[in-house]
PDB file of C-alpha atoms in Angstrom:
ATOM      1  CA  MET L   1    -123.349 131.929  55.332  1.00  0.00           C
ATOM      2  CA  THR L   2    -122.104 135.429  54.473  1.00  0.00           C
ATOM      3  CA  SER L   3    -124.186 138.476  54.825  1.00  0.00           C
ATOM      4  CA  ARG L   4    -123.146 140.977  52.087  1.00  0.00           C
ATOM      5  CA  SER L   5    -125.587 143.596  50.553  1.00  0.00           C
ATOM      6  CA  LEU L   6    -127.745 142.468  47.741  1.00  0.00           C
ATOM      7  CA  GLN L   7    -126.028 145.039  45.443  1.00  0.00           C
ATOM      8  CA  GLU L   8    -122.752 143.371  46.118  1.00  0.00           C
ATOM      9  CA  LEU L   9    -124.158 139.964  45.281  1.00  0.00           C
ATOM     10  CA  ARG L  10    -125.763 141.206  42.123  1.00  0.00           C
ATOM     11  CA  GLN L  11    -122.251 142.281  40.952  1.00  0.00           C
ATOM     12  CA  THR L  12    -120.773 139.004  41.727  1.00  0.00           C
ATOM     13  CA  MET L  13    -123.670 137.194  40.063  1.00  0.00           C
ATOM     14  CA  GLY L  14    -123.117 139.274  37.074  1.00  0.00           C
ATOM     15  CA  SER L  15    -119.524 138.087  36.626  1.00  0.00           C
ATOM     16  CA  THR L  16    -118.177 134.841  35.119  1.00  0.00           C
ATOM     17  CA  GLU L  17    -117.561 132.222  37.708  1.00  0.00           C
ATOM     18  CA  PHE L  18    -117.399 128.532  36.801  1.00  0.00           C
ATOM     19  CA  GLY L  19    -118.096 125.757  39.062  1.00  0.00           C
ATOM     20  CA  ILE L  20    -120.967 127.174  40.889  1.00  0.00           C
ATOM     21  CA  GLY L  21    -124.723 127.296  40.682  1.00  0.00           C
ATOM     22  CA  LYS L  22    -126.920 130.327  40.905  1.00  0.00           C
ATOM     23  CA  GLY L  23    -130.408 130.855  41.790  1.00  0.00           C
ATOM     24  CA  TYR L  24    -132.949 133.666  42.311  1.00  0.00           C
ATOM     25  CA  ALA L  25    -136.423 133.861  43.722  1.00  0.00           C
ATOM     26  CA  PRO L  26    -138.511 137.014  44.308  1.00  0.00           C
ATOM     27  CA  ALA L  27    -140.679 137.665  47.290  1.00  0.00           C
ATOM     28  CA  HIS L  28    -144.436 138.077  47.702  1.00  0.00           C
ATOM     29  CA  HIS L  29    -146.597 140.447  49.522  1.00  0.00           C
ATOM     30  CA  GLY L  30    -149.269 138.169  51.164  1.00  0.00           C
ATOM     31  CA  GLU L  31    -152.169 136.649  49.424  1.00  0.00           C
ATOM     32  CA  LEU L  32    -155.181 137.793  47.430  1.00  0.00           C
ATOM     33  CA  LEU L  33    -157.048 134.865  48.514  1.00  0.00           C
ATOM     34  CA  GLN L  34    -156.602 131.988  51.072  1.00  0.00           C
ATOM     35  CA  GLY L  35    -158.734 129.352  52.484  1.00  0.00           C
ATOM     36  CA  VAL L  36    -159.746 125.717  51.720  1.00  0.00           C
ATOM     37  CA  PHE L  37    -161.179 124.709  48.476  1.00  0.00           C
ATOM     38  CA  HIS L  38    -162.235 121.572  46.537  1.00  0.00           C
ATOM     39  CA  ASP L  39    -159.695 120.018  44.306  1.00  0.00           C
ATOM     40  CA  GLY L  40    -160.653 117.892  41.251  1.00  0.00           C
ATOM     41  CA  SER L  41    -161.649 114.913  43.215  1.00  0.00           C
ATOM     42  CA  GLY L  42    -164.020 116.785  45.717  1.00  0.00           C
ATOM     43  CA  HIS L  43    -161.468 116.756  48.559  1.00  0.00           C
ATOM     44  CA  LEU L  44    -160.747 119.989  50.585  1.00  0.00           C
ATOM     45  CA  ARG L  45    -157.320 121.339  50.333  1.00  0.00           C
ATOM     46  CA  ARG L  46    -155.849 124.492  51.922  1.00  0.00           C
ATOM     47  CA  ALA L  47    -154.925 126.690  49.123  1.00  0.00           C
ATOM     48  CA  LEU L  48    -154.078 130.249  48.169  1.00  0.00           C
ATOM     49  CA  VAL L  49    -153.516 132.807  45.519  1.00  0.00           C
ATOM     50  CA  THR L  50    -150.214 134.980  46.099  1.00  0.00           C
ATOM     51  CA  LEU L  51    -149.557 138.564  45.252  1.00  0.00           C
ATOM     52  CA  PRO L  52    -145.955 138.634  43.682  1.00  0.00           C
ATOM     53  CA  GLN L  53    -143.489 141.192  44.605  1.00  0.00           C
ATOM     54  CA  SER L  54    -140.727 141.463  42.282  1.00  0.00           C
ATOM     55  CA  ASP L  55    -138.647 144.198  43.961  1.00  0.00           C
ATOM     56  CA  ARG L  56    -137.297 142.119  46.556  1.00  0.00           C
ATOM     57  CA  GLY L  57    -135.940 138.664  46.623  1.00  0.00           C
ATOM     58  CA  THR L  58    -133.287 136.137  47.529  1.00  0.00           C
ATOM     59  CA  ARG L  59    -129.915 135.264  45.520  1.00  0.00           C
ATOM     60  CA  ALA L  60    -128.404 131.923  46.289  1.00  0.00           C
ATOM     61  CA  VAL L  61    -124.849 130.514  45.031  1.00  0.00           C
ATOM     62  CA  PHE L  62    -124.058 126.802  45.531  1.00  0.00           C
ATOM     63  CA  ARG L  63    -120.531 125.995  45.740  1.00  0.00           C
ATOM     64  CA  PRO L  64    -119.782 122.150  45.586  1.00  0.00           C
ATOM     65  CA  SER L  65    -117.680 120.317  48.089  1.00  0.00           C
ATOM     66  CA  GLN L  66    -116.060 116.792  47.784  1.00  0.00           C
ATOM     67  CA  SER L  67    -115.973 116.503  51.378  1.00  0.00           C
ATOM     68  CA  HIS L  68    -119.390 117.331  52.577  1.00  0.00           C
ATOM     69  CA  TRP L  69    -122.669 115.781  51.523  1.00  0.00           C
ATOM     70  CA  GLY L  70    -125.077 118.296  52.521  1.00  0.00           C
ATOM     71  CA  VAL L  71    -124.886 121.937  53.204  1.00  0.00           C
ATOM     72  CA  VAL L  72    -122.491 123.921  55.415  1.00  0.00           C
ATOM     73  CA  GLY L  73    -123.708 127.151  56.513  1.00  0.00           C
ATOM     74  CA  SER L  74    -125.696 129.010  59.206  1.00  0.00           C
ATOM     75  CA  PRO L  75    -127.814 126.667  61.515  1.00  0.00           C
ATOM     76  CA  GLY L  76    -130.484 129.441  61.452  1.00  0.00           C
ATOM     77  CA  LEU L  77    -131.285 128.773  57.976  1.00  0.00           C
ATOM     78  CA  THR L  78    -132.613 125.212  58.433  1.00  0.00           C
ATOM     79  CA  LYS L  79    -135.093 125.410  55.648  1.00  0.00           C
ATOM     80  CA  VAL L  80    -132.294 126.274  53.182  1.00  0.00           C
ATOM     81  CA  ARG L  81    -130.194 123.371  54.358  1.00  0.00           C
ATOM     82  CA  ARG L  82    -133.117 121.159  54.105  1.00  0.00           C
ATOM     83  CA  ALA L  83    -134.002 122.389  50.509  1.00  0.00           C
ATOM     84  CA  ALA L  84    -130.346 121.809  49.397  1.00  0.00           C
ATOM     85  CA  VAL L  85    -130.320 118.293  50.765  1.00  0.00           C
ATOM     86  CA  LEU L  86    -133.494 117.454  49.106  1.00  0.00           C
ATOM     87  CA  ALA L  87    -132.359 118.924  45.761  1.00  0.00           C
ATOM     88  CA  LEU L  88    -129.003 116.958  46.001  1.00  0.00           C
ATOM     89  CA  ARG L  89    -131.055 113.643  46.530  1.00  0.00           C
ATOM     90  CA  GLU L  90    -133.485 114.506  43.638  1.00  0.00           C
ATOM     91  CA  PHE L  91    -130.689 115.200  41.236  1.00  0.00           C
ATOM     92  CA  ALA L  92    -128.425 112.246  42.271  1.00  0.00           C
ATOM     93  CA  GLY L  93    -130.798 109.792  40.557  1.00  0.00           C
ATOM     94  CA  ARG L  94    -130.863 112.072  37.316  1.00  0.00           C
ATOM     95  CA  THR L  95    -127.224 113.034  37.005  1.00  0.00           C
ATOM     96  CA  GLY L  96    -125.128 110.741  39.247  1.00  0.00           C
ATOM     97  CA  ALA L  97    -122.993 113.721  40.155  1.00  0.00           C
ATOM     98  CA  ALA L  98    -124.782 115.204  43.342  1.00  0.00           C
ATOM     99  CA  LYS L  99    -122.195 116.760  45.548  1.00  0.00           C
ATOM    100  CA  GLY L 100    -122.348 118.459  48.935  1.00  0.00           C
ATOM    101  CA  GLY L 101    -121.548 121.875  49.338  1.00  0.00           C
ATOM    102  CA  HIS L 102    -121.869 125.515  50.818  1.00  0.00           C
ATOM    103  CA  ILE L 103    -124.982 127.646  50.081  1.00  0.00           C
ATOM    104  CA  GLU L 104    -124.514 131.421  50.336  1.00  0.00           C
ATOM    105  CA  ILE L 105    -127.850 133.372  50.742  1.00  0.00           C
ATOM    106  CA  VAL L 106    -128.221 137.035  50.393  1.00  0.00           C
ATOM    107  CA  SER L 107    -131.759 138.517  50.791  1.00  0.00           C
ATOM    108  CA  ASP L 108    -133.569 141.785  51.274  1.00  0.00           C
ATOM    109  CA  VAL L 109    -136.848 140.128  51.996  1.00  0.00           C
ATOM    110  CA  PRO L 110    -137.940 140.993  55.623  1.00  0.00           C
ATOM    111  CA  VAL L 111    -138.419 138.041  57.972  1.00  0.00           C
ATOM    112  CA  GLY L 112    -141.628 137.289  59.730  1.00  0.00           C
ATOM    113  CA  ILE L 113    -144.169 139.751  58.277  1.00  0.00           C
ATOM    114  CA  GLY L 114    -145.626 137.843  55.519  1.00  0.00           C
ATOM    115  CA  MET L 115    -143.489 138.516  52.482  1.00  0.00           C
ATOM    116  CA  GLY L 116    -142.267 135.041  51.992  1.00  0.00           C
ATOM    117  CA  SER L 117    -138.655 135.138  53.130  1.00  0.00           C
ATOM    118  CA  SER L 118    -138.280 131.462  53.614  1.00  0.00           C
ATOM    119  CA  THR L 119    -140.007 130.496  50.366  1.00  0.00           C
ATOM    120  CA  SER L 120    -137.580 132.924  48.597  1.00  0.00           C
ATOM    121  CA  ASP L 121    -134.689 131.450  50.116  1.00  0.00           C
ATOM    122  CA  VAL L 122    -135.760 127.811  49.586  1.00  0.00           C
ATOM    123  CA  THR L 123    -136.629 128.372  45.959  1.00  0.00           C
ATOM    124  CA  ALA L 124    -133.456 130.240  45.214  1.00  0.00           C
ATOM    125  CA  THR L 125    -131.490 127.312  46.848  1.00  0.00           C
ATOM    126  CA  ILE L 126    -132.991 124.722  44.825  1.00  0.00           C
ATOM    127  CA  ARG L 127    -132.679 126.765  41.721  1.00  0.00           C
ATOM    128  CA  ALA L 128    -128.844 127.187  42.537  1.00  0.00           C
ATOM    129  CA  VAL L 129    -128.341 123.409  43.296  1.00  0.00           C
ATOM    130  CA  ALA L 130    -130.100 122.629  39.970  1.00  0.00           C
ATOM    131  CA  ASP L 131    -128.237 125.201  38.042  1.00  0.00           C
ATOM    132  CA  TYR L 132    -124.797 123.636  39.224  1.00  0.00           C
ATOM    133  CA  HIS L 133    -126.169 120.019  38.224  1.00  0.00           C
ATOM    134  CA  GLY L 134    -127.365 121.207  34.851  1.00  0.00           C
ATOM    135  CA  VAL L 135    -130.912 120.206  35.716  1.00  0.00           C
ATOM    136  CA  THR L 136    -133.977 121.988  34.362  1.00  0.00           C
ATOM    137  CA  LEU L 137    -136.878 121.736  36.762  1.00  0.00           C
ATOM    138  CA  SER L 138    -140.554 122.553  35.762  1.00  0.00           C
ATOM    139  CA  ARG L 139    -142.236 125.204  37.967  1.00  0.00           C
ATOM    140  CA  GLU L 140    -144.623 122.453  39.497  1.00  0.00           C
ATOM    141  CA  GLU L 141    -141.435 120.218  40.251  1.00  0.00           C
ATOM    142  CA  LEU L 142    -139.805 123.304  42.055  1.00  0.00           C
ATOM    143  CA  GLY L 143    -143.138 123.964  43.882  1.00  0.00           C
ATOM    144  CA  ARG L 144    -143.081 120.306  45.194  1.00  0.00           C
ATOM    145  CA  LEU L 145    -139.565 120.465  46.248  1.00  0.00           C
ATOM    146  CA  ALA L 146    -140.181 123.888  48.109  1.00  0.00           C
ATOM    147  CA  VAL L 147    -143.228 122.449  49.928  1.00  0.00           C
ATOM    148  CA  LEU L 148    -141.103 119.304  51.054  1.00  0.00           C
ATOM    149  CA  ALA L 149    -138.496 121.728  52.392  1.00  0.00           C
ATOM    150  CA  GLU L 150    -140.881 124.064  54.083  1.00  0.00           C
ATOM    151  CA  CYS L 151    -143.979 121.949  54.846  1.00  0.00           C
ATOM    152  CA  ALA L 152    -145.969 125.066  53.285  1.00  0.00           C
ATOM    153  CA  SER L 153    -145.047 127.074  50.471  1.00  0.00           C
ATOM    154  CA  ASP L 154    -146.219 130.142  48.306  1.00  0.00           C
ATOM    155  CA  PRO L 155    -146.241 129.587  44.628  1.00  0.00           C
ATOM    156  CA  ILE L 156    -143.721 132.375  43.820  1.00  0.00           C
ATOM    157  CA  MET L 157    -141.796 129.796  41.606  1.00  0.00           C
ATOM    158  CA  ILE L 158    -144.822 129.409  39.343  1.00  0.00           C
ATOM    159  CA  ASP L 159    -144.381 132.792  37.583  1.00  0.00           C
ATOM    160  CA  ASP L 160    -145.814 132.024  34.207  1.00  0.00           C
ATOM    161  CA  ARG L 161    -149.514 132.254  35.236  1.00  0.00           C
ATOM    162  CA  VAL L 162    -151.848 132.959  38.250  1.00  0.00           C
ATOM    163  CA  VAL L 163    -152.587 129.958  40.144  1.00  0.00           C
ATOM    164  CA  LEU L 164    -154.750 128.689  43.213  1.00  0.00           C
ATOM    165  CA  PHE L 165    -152.027 126.640  44.998  1.00  0.00           C
ATOM    166  CA  ALA L 166    -152.317 123.922  47.556  1.00  0.00           C
ATOM    167  CA  HIS L 167    -149.484 125.255  49.703  1.00  0.00           C
ATOM    168  CA  ARG L 168    -149.282 122.209  51.842  1.00  0.00           C
ATOM    169  CA  ASP L 169    -149.464 119.612  49.032  1.00  0.00           C
ATOM    170  CA  GLY L 170    -147.392 121.455  46.288  1.00  0.00           C
ATOM    171  CA  VAL L 171    -150.218 121.002  43.704  1.00  0.00           C
ATOM    172  CA  VAL L 172    -151.783 123.537  41.582  1.00  0.00           C
ATOM    173  CA  LEU L 173    -155.612 123.378  41.908  1.00  0.00           C
ATOM    174  CA  GLU L 174    -156.460 125.892  39.193  1.00  0.00           C
ATOM    175  CA  THR L 175    -154.849 128.168  36.855  1.00  0.00           C
ATOM    176  CA  LEU L 176    -156.940 131.391  36.994  1.00  0.00           C
ATOM    177  CA  GLY L 177    -155.182 133.324  34.331  1.00  0.00           C
ATOM    178  CA  HIS L 178    -152.043 134.374  32.576  1.00  0.00           C
ATOM    179  CA  ARG L 179    -151.388 137.405  34.641  1.00  0.00           C
ATOM    180  CA  LEU L 180    -153.111 139.712  37.222  1.00  0.00           C
ATOM    181  CA  PRO L 181    -155.206 142.624  35.988  1.00  0.00           C
ATOM    182  CA  PRO L 182    -153.175 145.910  36.093  1.00  0.00           C
ATOM    183  CA  LEU L 183    -152.905 146.534  39.955  1.00  0.00           C
ATOM    184  CA  LEU L 184    -151.392 149.216  41.882  1.00  0.00           C
ATOM    185  CA  VAL L 185    -150.770 148.174  45.670  1.00  0.00           C
ATOM    186  CA  VAL L 186    -149.614 150.327  48.528  1.00  0.00           C
ATOM    187  CA  GLY L 187    -148.144 147.909  50.858  1.00  0.00           C
ATOM    188  CA  CYS L 188    -147.751 148.397  54.700  1.00  0.00           C
ATOM    189  CA  ASP L 189    -146.693 146.708  57.784  1.00  0.00           C
ATOM    190  CA  THR L 190    -149.720 146.708  60.025  1.00  0.00           C
ATOM    191  CA  ARG L 191    -147.684 145.935  63.225  1.00  0.00           C
ATOM    192  CA  PRO L 192    -144.209 147.268  62.874  1.00  0.00           C
ATOM    193  CA  GLY L 193    -141.704 145.473  65.035  1.00  0.00           C
ATOM    194  CA  THR L 194    -143.940 142.375  65.344  1.00  0.00           C
ATOM    195  CA  ARG L 195    -142.824 138.935  63.673  1.00  0.00           C
ATOM    196  CA  VAL L 196    -144.988 136.005  63.137  1.00  0.00           C
ATOM    197  CA  ASP L 197    -143.386 132.516  63.504  1.00  0.00           C
ATOM    198  CA  THR L 198    -145.200 130.720  60.620  1.00  0.00           C
ATOM    199  CA  ASP L 199    -143.904 127.384  61.776  1.00  0.00           C
ATOM    200  CA  ARG L 200    -145.652 127.839  65.154  1.00  0.00           C
ATOM    201  CA  PHE L 201    -148.703 129.432  63.733  1.00  0.00           C
ATOM    202  CA  PRO L 202    -151.715 127.060  63.893  1.00  0.00           C
ATOM    203  CA  PRO L 203    -153.558 126.294  60.637  1.00  0.00           C
ATOM    204  CA  ALA L 204    -156.877 128.242  60.537  1.00  0.00           C
ATOM    205  CA  GLU L 205    -160.016 126.030  61.264  1.00  0.00           C
ATOM    206  CA  TYR L 206    -162.838 127.136  59.025  1.00  0.00           C
ATOM    207  CA  GLY L 207    -166.691 126.635  59.605  1.00  0.00           C
ATOM    208  CA  ASP L 208    -168.864 125.332  56.936  1.00  0.00           C
ATOM    209  CA  ARG L 209    -170.205 128.779  56.143  1.00  0.00           C
ATOM    210  CA  GLU L 210    -166.696 130.003  55.592  1.00  0.00           C
ATOM    211  CA  ILE L 211    -165.896 127.066  53.358  1.00  0.00           C
ATOM    212  CA  GLY L 212    -168.960 127.911  51.295  1.00  0.00           C
ATOM    213  CA  CYS L 213    -167.754 131.281  51.068  1.00  0.00           C
ATOM    214  CA  PHE L 214    -164.389 130.340  49.630  1.00  0.00           C
ATOM    215  CA  GLY L 215    -166.079 128.611  46.771  1.00  0.00           C
ATOM    216  CA  VAL L 216    -167.963 131.821  45.894  1.00  0.00           C
ATOM    217  CA  LEU L 217    -164.800 133.825  46.203  1.00  0.00           C
ATOM    218  CA  ARG L 218    -162.870 131.465  43.976  1.00  0.00           C
ATOM    219  CA  ALA L 219    -165.471 131.751  41.223  1.00  0.00           C
ATOM    220  CA  ALA L 220    -165.454 135.599  41.612  1.00  0.00           C
ATOM    221  CA  LEU L 221    -161.751 135.705  41.295  1.00  0.00           C
ATOM    222  CA  ARG L 222    -161.884 133.715  38.342  1.00  0.00           C
ATOM    223  CA  ARG L 223    -164.335 135.902  36.837  1.00  0.00           C
ATOM    224  CA  ALA L 224    -162.187 139.073  37.847  1.00  0.00           C
ATOM    225  CA  MET L 225    -159.166 137.556  36.259  1.00  0.00           C
ATOM    226  CA  ALA L 226    -161.080 136.916  32.863  1.00  0.00           C
ATOM    227  CA  ASN L 227    -162.383 140.273  32.763  1.00  0.00           C
ATOM    228  CA  GLU L 228    -159.413 142.194  34.264  1.00  0.00           C
ATOM    229  CA  ASP L 229    -161.793 143.497  36.880  1.00  0.00           C
ATOM    230  CA  VAL L 230    -159.712 145.143  39.655  1.00  0.00           C
ATOM    231  CA  ALA L 231    -162.793 146.208  41.444  1.00  0.00           C
ATOM    232  CA  LEU L 232    -164.097 142.681  41.770  1.00  0.00           C
ATOM    233  CA  LEU L 233    -160.536 141.328  42.533  1.00  0.00           C
ATOM    234  CA  GLY L 234    -160.472 143.857  45.402  1.00  0.00           C
ATOM    235  CA  ARG L 235    -163.738 142.864  46.849  1.00  0.00           C
ATOM    236  CA  VAL L 236    -162.388 139.219  46.898  1.00  0.00           C
ATOM    237  CA  ALA L 237    -159.215 139.978  48.647  1.00  0.00           C
ATOM    238  CA  THR L 238    -161.022 142.238  51.165  1.00  0.00           C
ATOM    239  CA  ALA L 239    -163.528 139.346  52.015  1.00  0.00           C
ATOM    240  CA  SER L 240    -160.706 136.898  52.354  1.00  0.00           C
ATOM    241  CA  ALA L 241    -158.728 139.415  54.622  1.00  0.00           C
ATOM    242  CA  ARG L 242    -161.896 139.735  56.821  1.00  0.00           C
ATOM    243  CA  ILE L 243    -162.400 135.938  57.287  1.00  0.00           C
ATOM    244  CA  ASN L 244    -158.890 135.962  58.491  1.00  0.00           C
ATOM    245  CA  GLN L 245    -159.526 138.499  61.218  1.00  0.00           C
ATOM    246  CA  ARG L 246    -160.617 135.437  63.180  1.00  0.00           C
ATOM    247  CA  PHE L 247    -157.347 133.807  63.338  1.00  0.00           C
ATOM    248  CA  LEU L 248    -154.658 136.727  62.923  1.00  0.00           C
ATOM    249  CA  PRO L 249    -156.468 139.942  63.416  1.00  0.00           C
ATOM    250  CA  LYS L 250    -155.115 143.108  62.146  1.00  0.00           C
ATOM    251  CA  ASP L 251    -156.223 145.982  64.452  1.00  0.00           C
ATOM    252  CA  ASN L 252    -156.211 148.558  61.684  1.00  0.00           C
ATOM    253  CA  LEU L 253    -157.643 146.557  58.808  1.00  0.00           C
ATOM    254  CA  GLU L 254    -160.819 148.540  58.743  1.00  0.00           C
ATOM    255  CA  PRO L 255    -159.240 151.927  58.890  1.00  0.00           C
ATOM    256  CA  LEU L 256    -156.912 151.048  55.983  1.00  0.00           C
ATOM    257  CA  LEU L 257    -159.680 149.766  53.921  1.00  0.00           C
ATOM    258  CA  GLU L 258    -161.644 153.085  54.592  1.00  0.00           C
ATOM    259  CA  LEU L 259    -158.578 154.912  53.601  1.00  0.00           C
ATOM    260  CA  CYS L 260    -158.181 152.885  50.414  1.00  0.00           C
ATOM    261  CA  LEU L 261    -162.065 153.445  49.468  1.00  0.00           C
ATOM    262  CA  ALA L 262    -161.810 157.095  50.222  1.00  0.00           C
ATOM    263  CA  TYR L 263    -159.030 157.646  47.668  1.00  0.00           C
ATOM    264  CA  GLY L 264    -160.952 155.510  44.993  1.00  0.00           C
ATOM    265  CA  GLY L 265    -159.336 152.189  45.573  1.00  0.00           C
ATOM    266  CA  HIS L 266    -160.909 148.882  45.566  1.00  0.00           C
ATOM    267  CA  GLY L 267    -160.143 146.862  48.540  1.00  0.00           C
ATOM    268  CA  ILE L 268    -157.261 145.381  50.765  1.00  0.00           C
ATOM    269  CA  GLN L 269    -155.096 142.285  50.525  1.00  0.00           C
ATOM    270  CA  ILE L 270    -153.224 140.741  53.545  1.00  0.00           C
ATOM    271  CA  ALA L 271    -150.616 138.091  54.506  1.00  0.00           C
ATOM    272  CA  HIS L 272    -152.802 135.810  56.159  1.00  0.00           C
ATOM    273  CA  SER L 273    -149.821 134.375  58.222  1.00  0.00           C
ATOM    274  CA  GLY L 274    -148.059 137.773  58.437  1.00  0.00           C
ATOM    275  CA  THR L 275    -148.511 141.345  59.250  1.00  0.00           C
ATOM    276  CA  VAL L 276    -148.475 143.047  55.899  1.00  0.00           C
ATOM    277  CA  ALA L 277    -151.397 144.464  54.083  1.00  0.00           C
ATOM    278  CA  GLY L 278    -151.802 146.122  50.812  1.00  0.00           C
ATOM    279  CA  LEU L 279    -154.410 148.656  49.373  1.00  0.00           C
ATOM    280  CA  ILE L 280    -155.568 147.895  45.957  1.00  0.00           C
ATOM    281  CA  PHE L 281    -155.961 150.423  42.950  1.00  0.00           C
ATOM    282  CA  ASP L 282    -156.779 149.961  39.453  1.00  0.00           C
ATOM    283  CA  ALA L 283    -153.500 150.988  37.663  1.00  0.00           C
ATOM    284  CA  ARG L 284    -155.314 152.048  34.580  1.00  0.00           C
ATOM    285  CA  ARG L 285    -156.974 155.040  36.488  1.00  0.00           C
ATOM    286  CA  PRO L 286    -155.293 158.307  35.582  1.00  0.00           C
ATOM    287  CA  ASP L 287    -155.278 159.328  39.216  1.00  0.00           C
ATOM    288  CA  ALA L 288    -154.234 155.994  40.637  1.00  0.00           C
ATOM    289  CA  HIS L 289    -150.456 156.918  41.146  1.00  0.00           C
ATOM    290  CA  ASP L 290    -151.347 160.296  42.978  1.00  0.00           C
ATOM    291  CA  ALA L 291    -154.130 158.308  44.950  1.00  0.00           C
ATOM    292  CA  ALA L 292    -151.224 155.906  46.073  1.00  0.00           C
ATOM    293  CA  VAL L 293    -148.754 158.575  47.156  1.00  0.00           C
ATOM    294  CA  LEU L 294    -151.500 160.344  49.222  1.00  0.00           C
ATOM    295  CA  CYS L 295    -152.460 156.909  50.790  1.00  0.00           C
ATOM    296  CA  ALA L 296    -148.826 156.248  51.520  1.00  0.00           C
ATOM    297  CA  ALA L 297    -148.383 159.535  53.424  1.00  0.00           C
ATOM    298  CA  ARG L 298    -151.610 158.812  55.259  1.00  0.00           C
ATOM    299  CA  ILE L 299    -150.358 155.316  56.233  1.00  0.00           C
ATOM    300  CA  GLU L 300    -147.149 156.673  57.526  1.00  0.00           C
ATOM    301  CA  ALA L 301    -149.260 159.420  59.604  1.00  0.00           C
ATOM    302  CA  MET L 302    -151.067 156.422  61.208  1.00  0.00           C
ATOM    303  CA  GLY L 303    -147.706 155.016  62.611  1.00  0.00           C
ATOM    304  CA  LEU L 304    -147.443 152.274  60.028  1.00  0.00           C
ATOM    305  CA  VAL L 305    -144.476 151.377  57.790  1.00  0.00           C
ATOM    306  CA  VAL L 306    -144.846 151.398  54.050  1.00  0.00           C
ATOM    307  CA  THR L 307    -143.462 148.284  52.618  1.00  0.00           C
ATOM    308  CA  THR L 308    -143.683 148.642  48.937  1.00  0.00           C
ATOM    309  CA  VAL L 309    -145.604 149.879  45.916  1.00  0.00           C
ATOM    310  CA  ILE L 310    -146.439 147.081  43.589  1.00  0.00           C
ATOM    311  CA  GLY L 311    -147.346 147.835  39.924  1.00  0.00           C
ATOM    312  CA  ALA L 312    -145.803 151.150  39.564  1.00  0.00           C
ATOM    313  CA  PRO L 313    -142.673 153.025  40.738  1.00  0.00           C
ATOM    314  CA  PRO L 314    -143.099 155.157  44.036  1.00  0.00           C
ATOM    315  CA  GLY L 315    -142.127 158.310  42.252  1.00  0.00           C
ATOM    316  CA  GLY L 316    -142.953 160.118  39.028  1.00  0.00           C
ATOM    317  CA  THR L 317    -146.265 161.165  37.293  1.00  0.00           C
ATOM    318  CA  ALA L 318    -148.364 158.825  35.203  1.00  0.00           C
ATOM    319  CA  ASP L 319    -147.152 160.610  32.163  1.00  0.00           C
ATOM    320  CA  GLU L 320    -143.407 160.117  33.197  1.00  0.00           C
ATOM    321  CA  ARG L 321    -143.924 156.381  33.744  1.00  0.00           C
ATOM    322  CA  ALA L 322    -145.714 155.978  30.285  1.00  0.00           C
ATOM    323  CA  ALA L 323    -142.979 157.873  28.445  1.00  0.00           C
TER     324      ALA L 323
END
């Protein structure tokens, strides 16, 4: 696996190159809701609603090899290798032309902080292998393969709607809406320099009261989506973040929430198995961008690292963005 810059790979991917497969997948910034929820049969499943982040991601290139069945590359990217092998096996039955090969990954997604670096790598890889073989995958098929490769996966590949996704089963439990309401989210790393190994992080064990709460939060998020109610969405995300404090606490969760509310925001979302958090604002408010800029400065003054601004560019006034 080579390690070129994302800009260099974008230039390469923009050129004409035959005999290879290409794939891309975005990052995410943690979750708006995560817990256990009843499926259509009444069984409890672990599931989540992801906050997409389109300004970061992974690009993958698949180059076939006649002499290798599998993937040649860095042993550190074991999930990528597994994803490629699973995809090759899947497509062999459809096309009869599955080949081994080399996967080249270039990503600007930070590792171990809850922004979906491995899911982005795996999804881009599957798309690259599928592209080479001329296979069109549904979003649900791609999600199923990603879960097989990772054991647990965020639904970044299901980009045409907002879903409650059973991340260990690869199943959509519910479609909540076509898109999120207009959000402006100021993201930060609550523990700069700390990395969470999600493969070794034990799944949360929820009590009956928490399980009951998840049902209420699911219904509230459904209502927030239907009404484009950012304030209600923020309350749902905050409640989910607070429940997770029992499993992966963020020492500055409450100070960040207080900061958000002081500037007219509506709540906080987190990576439930990472270190990032995001302050949620309604992007329709005329002062939302100015509030986000001030919050970003205050976050840095707290010694934390601003990771992203989702929903609007970090510079420019509201009038300039509307022009």
